[in-house]
């Protein structure tokens, strides 16, 4: 039995999940995006340093995967802000940065258009909003 | 210095990146109802990795399996994105076996 694949799988699944949720939540509330970007980048580099330093292949694999994923998440803060600008992710009116985006970009919305079950048919923008707000 | 984890991390990033491609294309041509099959295949690959010797073989099986399992939970949201028009919508999808049964289950989204 070799547990390195299981360790790599758990590290991959959990770090994707963590990044997916954390980037959205932090970008939603953070007044700046540079601060979380720097924090995630430092965390990622630190984990890569751990990964290089250990002789244990299982730990090296887990740290290596989690570290690179955190480095990618650092870039995702900017990509998430771009989704907000396009209205592809909901904006937070309480966040001064998002309030500014709402004034500057007409597509910005507080509605999460993806929060529903599929209908298996194309819908117009108006219908897409109705499907979220009128249920 | 042990470069195994760093190299595996970079390879993992590309395997996850590949996930974006197959989730988008897979949903377009086959539909989100394939999710239980994709999840099952991912779990099978992770189990198979337990019985492979060496470092790279089991590690890549594990990462690919986990990426499939994650992608299976993204298919439903991708279906909604296509319905809204953020991605092309295809009305003639190749549905999976037991599609009617799967439709009654709540597709996972994390």
PDB file of N, CA, C and O in Angstrom, chain A residues 52-124:
ATOM      1  N   UNK A  52      10.372  21.882   0.116  1.00  0.00           N
ATOM      2  CA  UNK A  52      11.756  21.686  -0.341  1.00  0.00           C
ATOM      3  C   UNK A  52      12.638  21.165   0.785  1.00  0.00           C
ATOM      4  O   UNK A  52      13.599  20.429   0.562  1.00  0.00           O
ATOM      5  N   UNK A  53      12.301  21.551   2.038  1.00  0.00           N
ATOM      6  CA  UNK A  53      13.169  21.241   3.177  1.00  0.00           C
ATOM      7  C   UNK A  53      12.981  19.840   3.741  1.00  0.00           C
ATOM      8  O   UNK A  53      13.889  19.312   4.371  1.00  0.00           O
ATOM      9  N   UNK A  54      11.790  19.249   3.558  1.00  0.00           N
ATOM     10  CA  UNK A  54      11.540  17.952   4.192  1.00  0.00           C
ATOM     11  C   UNK A  54      12.034  16.791   3.315  1.00  0.00           C
ATOM     12  O   UNK A  54      11.955  16.862   2.087  1.00  0.00           O
ATOM     13  N   UNK A  55      12.527  15.742   3.968  1.00  0.00           N
ATOM     14  CA  UNK A  55      12.949  14.560   3.218  1.00  0.00           C
ATOM     15  C   UNK A  55      11.799  13.557   3.096  1.00  0.00           C
ATOM     16  O   UNK A  55      11.899  12.561   2.392  1.00  0.00           O
ATOM     17  N   UNK A  56      10.681  13.840   3.813  1.00  0.00           N
ATOM     18  CA  UNK A  56       9.510  12.971   3.766  1.00  0.00           C
ATOM     19  C   UNK A  56       8.712  13.281   2.492  1.00  0.00           C
ATOM     20  O   UNK A  56       8.206  14.394   2.330  1.00  0.00           O
ATOM     21  N   UNK A  57       8.604  12.299   1.572  1.00  0.00           N
ATOM     22  CA  UNK A  57       7.953  12.545   0.276  1.00  0.00           C
ATOM     23  C   UNK A  57       6.459  12.834   0.410  1.00  0.00           C
ATOM     24  O   UNK A  57       5.900  13.614  -0.362  1.00  0.00           O
ATOM     25  N   UNK A  58       5.829  12.217   1.420  1.00  0.00           N
ATOM     26  CA  UNK A  58       4.404  12.440   1.627  1.00  0.00           C
ATOM     27  C   UNK A  58       4.143  13.892   2.020  1.00  0.00           C
ATOM     28  O   UNK A  58       3.269  14.566   1.473  1.00  0.00           O
ATOM     29  N   UNK A  59       4.939  14.412   2.968  1.00  0.00           N
ATOM     30  CA  UNK A  59       4.795  15.800   3.410  1.00  0.00           C
ATOM     31  C   UNK A  59       5.197  16.762   2.295  1.00  0.00           C
ATOM     32  O   UNK A  59       4.551  17.790   2.082  1.00  0.00           O
ATOM     33  N   UNK A  60       6.289  16.422   1.593  1.00  0.00           N
ATOM     34  CA  UNK A  60       6.757  17.269   0.500  1.00  0.00           C
ATOM     35  C   UNK A  60       5.647  17.435  -0.549  1.00  0.00           C
ATOM     36  O   UNK A  60       5.398  18.545  -1.029  1.00  0.00           O
ATOM     37  N   UNK A  61       4.958  16.318  -0.870  1.00  0.00           N
ATOM     38  CA  UNK A  61       3.867  16.353  -1.851  1.00  0.00           C
ATOM     39  C   UNK A  61       2.731  17.249  -1.365  1.00  0.00           C
ATOM     40  O   UNK A  61       2.264  18.135  -2.085  1.00  0.00           O
ATOM     41  N   UNK A  62       2.297  17.038  -0.108  1.00  0.00           N
ATOM     42  CA  UNK A  62       1.158  17.802   0.417  1.00  0.00           C
ATOM     43  C   UNK A  62       1.487  19.296   0.482  1.00  0.00           C
ATOM     44  O   UNK A  62       0.723  20.135   0.003  1.00  0.00           O
ATOM     45  N   UNK A  63       2.644  19.640   1.036  1.00  0.00           N
ATOM     46  CA  UNK A  63       3.035  21.060   1.126  1.00  0.00           C
ATOM     47  C   UNK A  63       3.200  21.667  -0.266  1.00  0.00           C
ATOM     48  O   UNK A  63       2.815  22.822  -0.496  1.00  0.00           O
ATOM     49  N   UNK A  64       3.810  20.897  -1.177  1.00  0.00           N
ATOM     50  CA  UNK A  64       4.030  21.391  -2.539  1.00  0.00           C
ATOM     51  C   UNK A  64       2.724  21.758  -3.220  1.00  0.00           C
ATOM     52  O   UNK A  64       2.608  22.824  -3.826  1.00  0.00           O
ATOM     53  N   UNK A  65       1.714  20.863  -3.109  1.00  0.00           N
ATOM     54  CA  UNK A  65       0.418  21.096  -3.762  1.00  0.00           C
ATOM     55  C   UNK A  65      -0.321  22.261  -3.097  1.00  0.00           C
ATOM     56  O   UNK A  65      -0.815  23.173  -3.776  1.00  0.00           O
ATOM     57  N   UNK A  66      -0.369  22.261  -1.760  1.00  0.00           N
ATOM     58  CA  UNK A  66      -1.111  23.317  -1.060  1.00  0.00           C
ATOM     59  C   UNK A  66      -0.443  24.680  -1.317  1.00  0.00           C
ATOM     60  O   UNK A  66      -1.114  25.680  -1.558  1.00  0.00           O
ATOM     61  N   UNK A  67       0.899  24.698  -1.313  1.00  0.00           N
ATOM     62  CA  UNK A  67       1.627  25.953  -1.522  1.00  0.00           C
ATOM     63  C   UNK A  67       1.370  26.565  -2.885  1.00  0.00           C
ATOM     64  O   UNK A  67       1.073  27.757  -3.003  1.00  0.00           O
ATOM     65  N   UNK A  68       1.455  25.746  -3.948  1.00  0.00           N
ATOM     66  CA  UNK A  68       1.224  26.268  -5.305  1.00  0.00           C
ATOM     67  C   UNK A  68      -0.226  26.738  -5.442  1.00  0.00           C
ATOM     68  O   UNK A  68      -0.515  27.756  -6.065  1.00  0.00           O
ATOM     69  N   UNK A  69      -1.155  25.982  -4.820  1.00  0.00           N
ATOM     70  CA  UNK A  69      -2.569  26.382  -4.901  1.00  0.00           C
ATOM     71  C   UNK A  69      -2.777  27.743  -4.220  1.00  0.00           C
ATOM     72  O   UNK A  69      -3.503  28.598  -4.728  1.00  0.00           O
ATOM     73  N   UNK A  70      -2.112  27.972  -3.074  1.00  0.00           N
ATOM     74  CA  UNK A  70      -2.236  29.267  -2.394  1.00  0.00           C
ATOM     75  C   UNK A  70      -1.648  30.388  -3.255  1.00  0.00           C
ATOM     76  O   UNK A  70      -2.184  31.496  -3.289  1.00  0.00           O
ATOM     77  N   UNK A  71      -0.541  30.096  -3.957  1.00  0.00           N
ATOM     78  CA  UNK A  71       0.045  31.106  -4.856  1.00  0.00           C
ATOM     79  C   UNK A  71      -0.943  31.456  -5.976  1.00  0.00           C
ATOM     80  O   UNK A  71      -1.096  32.611  -6.351  1.00  0.00           O
ATOM     81  N   UNK A  72      -1.635  30.448  -6.497  1.00  0.00           N
ATOM     82  CA  UNK A  72      -2.654  30.707  -7.524  1.00  0.00           C
ATOM     83  C   UNK A  72      -3.808  31.518  -6.923  1.00  0.00           C
ATOM     84  O   UNK A  72      -4.298  32.475  -7.535  1.00  0.00           O
ATOM     85  N   UNK A  73      -4.218  31.163  -5.701  1.00  0.00           N
ATOM     86  CA  UNK A  73      -5.303  31.901  -5.036  1.00  0.00           C
ATOM     87  C   UNK A  73      -4.935  33.375  -4.899  1.00  0.00           C
ATOM     88  O   UNK A  73      -5.810  34.250  -4.995  1.00  0.00           O
ATOM     89  N   UNK A  74      -3.645  33.674  -4.674  1.00  0.00           N
ATOM     90  CA  UNK A  74      -3.197  35.066  -4.552  1.00  0.00           C
ATOM     91  C   UNK A  74      -3.587  35.834  -5.823  1.00  0.00           C
ATOM     92  O   UNK A  74      -4.087  36.959  -5.750  1.00  0.00           O
ATOM     93  N   UNK A  75      -3.422  35.204  -6.990  1.00  0.00           N
ATOM     94  CA  UNK A  75      -3.812  35.840  -8.257  1.00  0.00           C
ATOM     95  C   UNK A  75      -5.331  35.896  -8.414  1.00  0.00           C
ATOM     96  O   UNK A  75      -5.870  36.787  -9.058  1.00  0.00           O
ATOM     97  N   UNK A  76      -6.019  34.908  -7.815  1.00  0.00           N
ATOM     98  CA  UNK A  76      -7.475  34.820  -7.968  1.00  0.00           C
ATOM     99  C   UNK A  76      -8.208  36.002  -7.345  1.00  0.00           C
ATOM    100  O   UNK A  76      -9.342  36.295  -7.728  1.00  0.00           O
ATOM    101  N   UNK A  77      -7.584  36.700  -6.378  1.00  0.00           N
ATOM    102  CA  UNK A  77      -8.262  37.867  -5.796  1.00  0.00           C
ATOM    103  C   UNK A  77      -8.541  38.907  -6.876  1.00  0.00           C
ATOM    104  O   UNK A  77      -9.621  39.511  -6.913  1.00  0.00           O
ATOM    105  N   UNK A  78      -7.561  39.101  -7.789  1.00  0.00           N
ATOM    106  CA  UNK A  78      -7.744  40.048  -8.893  1.00  0.00           C
ATOM    107  C   UNK A  78      -8.792  39.515  -9.871  1.00  0.00           C
ATOM    108  O   UNK A  78      -9.667  40.251 -10.337  1.00  0.00           O
ATOM    109  N   UNK A  79      -8.711  38.205 -10.169  1.00  0.00           N
ATOM    110  CA  UNK A  79      -9.682  37.608 -11.092  1.00  0.00           C
ATOM    111  C   UNK A  79     -11.097  37.674 -10.511  1.00  0.00           C
ATOM    112  O   UNK A  79     -12.074  37.892 -11.234  1.00  0.00           O
ATOM    113  N   UNK A  80     -11.226  37.485  -9.183  1.00  0.00           N
ATOM    114  CA  UNK A  80     -12.539  37.557  -8.548  1.00  0.00           C
ATOM    115  C   UNK A  80     -13.101  38.983  -8.650  1.00  0.00           C
ATOM    116  O   UNK A  80     -14.283  39.172  -8.928  1.00  0.00           O
ATOM    117  N   UNK A  81     -12.229  39.985  -8.469  1.00  0.00           N
ATOM    118  CA  UNK A  81     -12.682  41.378  -8.595  1.00  0.00           C
ATOM    119  C   UNK A  81     -13.174  41.640 -10.028  1.00  0.00           C
ATOM    120  O   UNK A  81     -14.147  42.368 -10.226  1.00  0.00           O
ATOM    121  N   UNK A  82     -12.515  41.023 -11.007  1.00  0.00           N
ATOM    122  CA  UNK A  82     -12.968  41.181 -12.398  1.00  0.00           C
ATOM    123  C   UNK A  82     -14.345  40.547 -12.603  1.00  0.00           C
ATOM    124  O   UNK A  82     -15.159  41.055 -13.380  1.00  0.00           O
ATOM    125  N   UNK A  83     -14.607  39.415 -11.888  1.00  0.00           N
ATOM    126  CA  UNK A  83     -15.947  38.794 -11.986  1.00  0.00           C
ATOM    127  C   UNK A  83     -16.998  39.732 -11.407  1.00  0.00           C
ATOM    128  O   UNK A  83     -18.121  39.815 -11.913  1.00  0.00           O
ATOM    129  N   UNK A  84     -16.656  40.411 -10.324  1.00  0.00           N
ATOM    130  CA  UNK A  84     -17.587  41.367  -9.719  1.00  0.00           C
ATOM    131  C   UNK A  84     -17.906  42.480 -10.730  1.00  0.00           C
ATOM    132  O   UNK A  84     -19.066  42.840 -10.922  1.00  0.00           O
ATOM    133  N   UNK A  85     -16.854  42.994 -11.411  1.00  0.00           N
ATOM    134  CA  UNK A  85     -17.036  44.080 -12.392  1.00  0.00           C
ATOM    135  C   UNK A  85     -17.991  43.668 -13.495  1.00  0.00           C
ATOM    136  O   UNK A  85     -18.761  44.471 -14.012  1.00  0.00           O
ATOM    137  N   UNK A  86     -17.946  42.382 -13.901  1.00  0.00           N
ATOM    138  CA  UNK A  86     -18.793  41.894 -15.000  1.00  0.00           C
ATOM    139  C   UNK A  86     -20.174  41.459 -14.532  1.00  0.00           C
ATOM    140  O   UNK A  86     -21.008  41.056 -15.335  1.00  0.00           O
ATOM    141  N   UNK A  87     -20.393  41.457 -13.197  1.00  0.00           N
ATOM    142  CA  UNK A  87     -21.670  40.982 -12.666  1.00  0.00           C
ATOM    143  C   UNK A  87     -21.763  39.471 -12.618  1.00  0.00           C
ATOM    144  O   UNK A  87     -22.835  38.899 -12.455  1.00  0.00           O
ATOM    145  N   UNK A  88     -20.637  38.788 -12.753  1.00  0.00           N
ATOM    146  CA  UNK A  88     -20.629  37.318 -12.707  1.00  0.00           C
ATOM    147  C   UNK A  88     -20.543  36.774 -11.287  1.00  0.00           C
ATOM    148  O   UNK A  88     -20.631  35.576 -11.066  1.00  0.00           O
ATOM    149  N   UNK A  89     -20.303  37.654 -10.331  1.00  0.00           N
ATOM    150  CA  UNK A  89     -20.270  37.264  -8.924  1.00  0.00           C
ATOM    151  C   UNK A  89     -20.873  38.432  -8.135  1.00  0.00           C
ATOM    152  O   UNK A  89     -20.725  39.589  -8.543  1.00  0.00           O
ATOM    153  N   UNK A  90     -21.576  38.148  -7.025  1.00  0.00           N
ATOM    154  CA  UNK A  90     -22.302  39.235  -6.349  1.00  0.00           C
ATOM    155  C   UNK A  90     -21.391  40.209  -5.603  1.00  0.00           C
ATOM    156  O   UNK A  90     -20.406  39.804  -4.981  1.00  0.00           O
ATOM    157  N   UNK A  91     -21.757  41.492  -5.680  1.00  0.00           N
ATOM    158  CA  UNK A  91     -21.009  42.543  -4.980  1.00  0.00           C
ATOM    159  C   UNK A  91     -21.601  42.782  -3.595  1.00  0.00           C
ATOM    160  O   UNK A  91     -22.768  42.467  -3.338  1.00  0.00           O
ATOM    161  N   UNK A  92     -20.784  43.347  -2.715  1.00  0.00           N
ATOM    162  CA  UNK A  92     -21.166  43.616  -1.336  1.00  0.00           C
ATOM    163  C   UNK A  92     -21.248  45.128  -1.142  1.00  0.00           C
ATOM    164  O   UNK A  92     -20.227  45.814  -1.142  1.00  0.00           O
ATOM    165  N   UNK A  93     -22.474  45.646  -0.951  1.00  0.00           N
ATOM    166  CA  UNK A  93     -22.647  47.100  -0.854  1.00  0.00           C
ATOM    167  C   UNK A  93     -21.958  47.677   0.393  1.00  0.00           C
ATOM    168  O   UNK A  93     -21.651  48.860   0.433  1.00  0.00           O
ATOM    169  N   UNK A  94     -21.731  46.835   1.403  1.00  0.00           N
ATOM    170  CA  UNK A  94     -21.081  47.292   2.640  1.00  0.00           C
ATOM    171  C   UNK A  94     -19.583  47.503   2.441  1.00  0.00           C
ATOM    172  O   UNK A  94     -18.931  48.125   3.279  1.00  0.00           O
ATOM    173  N   UNK A  95     -19.027  46.930   1.372  1.00  0.00           N
ATOM    174  CA  UNK A  95     -17.587  47.021   1.114  1.00  0.00           C
ATOM    175  C   UNK A  95     -17.320  48.271   0.263  1.00  0.00           C
ATOM    176  O   UNK A  95     -17.808  48.362  -0.861  1.00  0.00           O
ATOM    177  N   UNK A  96     -16.545  49.246   0.785  1.00  0.00           N
ATOM    178  CA  UNK A  96     -16.326  50.497   0.045  1.00  0.00           C
ATOM    179  C   UNK A  96     -15.722  50.280  -1.352  1.00  0.00           C
ATOM    180  O   UNK A  96     -16.054  51.014  -2.298  1.00  0.00           O
ATOM    181  N   UNK A  97     -14.863  49.264  -1.475  1.00  0.00           N
ATOM    182  CA  UNK A  97     -14.268  48.969  -2.798  1.00  0.00           C
ATOM    183  C   UNK A  97     -15.348  48.501  -3.769  1.00  0.00           C
ATOM    184  O   UNK A  97     -15.393  48.934  -4.927  1.00  0.00           O
ATOM    185  N   UNK A  98     -16.247  47.638  -3.297  1.00  0.00           N
ATOM    186  CA  UNK A  98     -17.344  47.167  -4.150  1.00  0.00           C
ATOM    187  C   UNK A  98     -18.328  48.300  -4.445  1.00  0.00           C
ATOM    188  O   UNK A  98     -18.863  48.390  -5.557  1.00  0.00           O
ATOM    189  N   UNK A  99     -18.568  49.171  -3.459  1.00  0.00           N
ATOM    190  CA  UNK A  99     -19.481  50.308  -3.668  1.00  0.00           C
ATOM    191  C   UNK A  99     -18.934  51.191  -4.799  1.00  0.00           C
ATOM    192  O   UNK A  99     -19.691  51.667  -5.655  1.00  0.00           O
ATOM    193  N   UNK A 100     -17.603  51.355  -4.825  1.00  0.00           N
ATOM    194  CA  UNK A 100     -16.981  52.149  -5.886  1.00  0.00           C
ATOM    195  C   UNK A 100     -17.152  51.440  -7.239  1.00  0.00           C
ATOM    196  O   UNK A 100     -17.494  52.065  -8.240  1.00  0.00           O
ATOM    197  N   UNK A 101     -16.940  50.106  -7.249  1.00  0.00           N
ATOM    198  CA  UNK A 101     -17.108  49.346  -8.494  1.00  0.00           C
ATOM    199  C   UNK A 101     -18.543  49.473  -9.014  1.00  0.00           C
ATOM    200  O   UNK A 101     -18.773  49.556 -10.221  1.00  0.00           O
ATOM    201  N   UNK A 102     -19.508  49.499  -8.078  1.00  0.00           N
ATOM    202  CA  UNK A 102     -20.926  49.617  -8.476  1.00  0.00           C
ATOM    203  C   UNK A 102     -21.182  50.925  -9.199  1.00  0.00           C
ATOM    204  O   UNK A 102     -22.013  50.992 -10.105  1.00  0.00           O
ATOM    205  N   UNK A 103     -20.470  51.986  -8.792  1.00  0.00           N
ATOM    206  CA  UNK A 103     -20.640  53.291  -9.464  1.00  0.00           C
ATOM    207  C   UNK A 103     -19.953  53.297 -10.828  1.00  0.00           C
ATOM    208  O   UNK A 103     -20.425  53.915 -11.769  1.00  0.00           O
ATOM    209  N   UNK A 104     -18.819  52.588 -10.921  1.00  0.00           N
ATOM    210  CA  UNK A 104     -18.010  52.665 -12.140  1.00  0.00           C
ATOM    211  C   UNK A 104     -18.391  51.654 -13.222  1.00  0.00           C
ATOM    212  O   UNK A 104     -18.154  51.902 -14.402  1.00  0.00           O
ATOM    213  N   UNK A 105     -18.925  50.508 -12.805  1.00  0.00           N
ATOM    214  CA  UNK A 105     -19.231  49.444 -13.785  1.00  0.00           C
ATOM    215  C   UNK A 105     -20.728  49.124 -13.750  1.00  0.00           C
ATOM    216  O   UNK A 105     -21.233  48.625 -12.746  1.00  0.00           O
ATOM    217  N   UNK A 106     -21.446  49.406 -14.853  1.00  0.00           N
ATOM    218  CA  UNK A 106     -22.898  49.213 -14.851  1.00  0.00           C
ATOM    219  C   UNK A 106     -23.340  47.755 -14.665  1.00  0.00           C
ATOM    220  O   UNK A 106     -24.465  47.507 -14.218  1.00  0.00           O
ATOM    221  N   UNK A 107     -22.484  46.793 -14.989  1.00  0.00           N
ATOM    222  CA  UNK A 107     -22.893  45.386 -14.896  1.00  0.00           C
ATOM    223  C   UNK A 107     -22.864  44.841 -13.462  1.00  0.00           C
ATOM    224  O   UNK A 107     -23.423  43.774 -13.198  1.00  0.00           O
ATOM    225  N   UNK A 108     -22.261  45.576 -12.539  1.00  0.00           N
ATOM    226  CA  UNK A 108     -22.124  45.069 -11.158  1.00  0.00           C
ATOM    227  C   UNK A 108     -23.500  44.845 -10.536  1.00  0.00           C
ATOM    228  O   UNK A 108     -24.409  45.656 -10.692  1.00  0.00           O
ATOM    229  N   UNK A 109     -23.663  43.716  -9.851  1.00  0.00           N
ATOM    230  CA  UNK A 109     -24.947  43.366  -9.243  1.00  0.00           C
ATOM    231  C   UNK A 109     -24.716  42.711  -7.880  1.00  0.00           C
ATOM    232  O   UNK A 109     -23.623  42.214  -7.616  1.00  0.00           O
ATOM    233  N   UNK A 110     -25.748  42.742  -7.035  1.00  0.00           N
ATOM    234  CA  UNK A 110     -25.635  42.064  -5.736  1.00  0.00           C
ATOM    235  C   UNK A 110     -26.253  40.664  -5.806  1.00  0.00           C
ATOM    236  O   UNK A 110     -26.268  39.939  -4.817  1.00  0.00           O
ATOM    237  N   UNK A 111     -26.778  40.311  -6.998  1.00  0.00           N
ATOM    238  CA  UNK A 111     -27.457  39.015  -7.155  1.00  0.00           C
ATOM    239  C   UNK A 111     -26.465  37.948  -7.627  1.00  0.00           C
ATOM    240  O   UNK A 111     -25.652  38.196  -8.510  1.00  0.00           O
ATOM    241  N   UNK A 112     -26.555  36.764  -7.022  1.00  0.00           N
ATOM    242  CA  UNK A 112     -25.742  35.634  -7.467  1.00  0.00           C
ATOM    243  C   UNK A 112     -26.570  34.835  -8.475  1.00  0.00           C
ATOM    244  O   UNK A 112     -27.419  34.030  -8.099  1.00  0.00           O
ATOM    245  N   UNK A 113     -26.328  35.080  -9.767  1.00  0.00           N
ATOM    246  CA  UNK A 113     -27.146  34.479 -10.826  1.00  0.00           C
ATOM    247  C   UNK A 113     -26.974  32.957 -10.937  1.00  0.00           C
ATOM    248  O   UNK A 113     -27.755  32.293 -11.611  1.00  0.00           O
ATOM    249  N   UNK A 114     -25.957  32.415 -10.269  1.00  0.00           N
ATOM    250  CA  UNK A 114     -25.684  30.976 -10.396  1.00  0.00           C
ATOM    251  C   UNK A 114     -26.363  30.145  -9.308  1.00  0.00           C
ATOM    252  O   UNK A 114     -26.324  28.924  -9.345  1.00  0.00           O
ATOM    253  N   UNK A 115     -27.004  30.837  -8.356  1.00  0.00           N
ATOM    254  CA  UNK A 115     -27.524  30.130  -7.188  1.00  0.00           C
ATOM    255  C   UNK A 115     -28.900  29.523  -7.451  1.00  0.00           C
ATOM    256  O   UNK A 115     -29.912  29.940  -6.873  1.00  0.00           O
ATOM    257  N   UNK A 116     -28.960  28.569  -8.364  1.00  0.00           N
ATOM    258  CA  UNK A 116     -30.214  27.880  -8.676  1.00  0.00           C
ATOM    259  C   UNK A 116     -29.910  26.564  -9.368  1.00  0.00           C
ATOM    260  O   UNK A 116     -28.771  26.308  -9.740  1.00  0.00           O
ATOM    261  N   UNK A 117     -30.966  25.756  -9.560  1.00  0.00           N
ATOM    262  CA  UNK A 117     -30.797  24.480 -10.275  1.00  0.00           C
ATOM    263  C   UNK A 117     -30.870  24.753 -11.786  1.00  0.00           C
ATOM    264  O   UNK A 117     -31.549  25.693 -12.213  1.00  0.00           O
ATOM    265  N   UNK A 118     -30.196  23.932 -12.604  1.00  0.00           N
ATOM    266  CA  UNK A 118     -30.277  24.117 -14.062  1.00  0.00           C
ATOM    267  C   UNK A 118     -31.693  23.834 -14.581  1.00  0.00           C
ATOM    268  O   UNK A 118     -32.427  23.045 -13.996  1.00  0.00           O
ATOM    269  N   UNK A 119     -32.081  24.498 -15.683  1.00  0.00           N
ATOM    270  CA  UNK A 119     -33.404  24.293 -16.298  1.00  0.00           C
ATOM    271  C   UNK A 119     -33.298  23.568 -17.624  1.00  0.00           C
ATOM    272  O   UNK A 119     -34.294  23.217 -18.231  1.00  0.00           O
ATOM    273  N   UNK A 120     -32.079  23.416 -18.120  1.00  0.00           N
ATOM    274  CA  UNK A 120     -31.799  22.811 -19.419  1.00  0.00           C
ATOM    275  C   UNK A 120     -32.389  23.603 -20.579  1.00  0.00           C
ATOM    276  O   UNK A 120     -32.842  23.040 -21.565  1.00  0.00           O
ATOM    277  N   UNK A 121     -32.426  24.933 -20.453  1.00  0.00           N
ATOM    278  CA  UNK A 121     -32.801  25.797 -21.586  1.00  0.00           C
ATOM    279  C   UNK A 121     -32.136  27.155 -21.390  1.00  0.00           C
ATOM    280  O   UNK A 121     -31.936  27.590 -20.257  1.00  0.00           O
ATOM    281  N   UNK A 122     -31.816  27.836 -22.507  1.00  0.00           N
ATOM    282  CA  UNK A 122     -31.212  29.163 -22.374  1.00  0.00           C
ATOM    283  C   UNK A 122     -32.228  30.145 -21.797  1.00  0.00           C
ATOM    284  O   UNK A 122     -33.426  30.035 -22.078  1.00  0.00           O
ATOM    285  N   UNK A 123     -31.772  31.098 -20.985  1.00  0.00           N
ATOM    286  CA  UNK A 123     -32.679  32.109 -20.424  1.00  0.00           C
ATOM    287  C   UNK A 123     -32.103  33.501 -20.722  1.00  0.00           C
ATOM    288  O   UNK A 123     -30.888  33.661 -20.840  1.00  0.00           O
ATOM    289  N   UNK A 124     -33.012  34.501 -20.841  1.00  0.00           N
ATOM    290  CA  UNK A 124     -32.567  35.884 -21.067  1.00  0.00           C
ATOM    291  C   UNK A 124     -32.018  36.431 -19.750  1.00  0.00           C
ATOM    292  O   UNK A 124     -32.224  35.842 -18.689  1.00  0.00           O
TER     293      UNK A 124
END
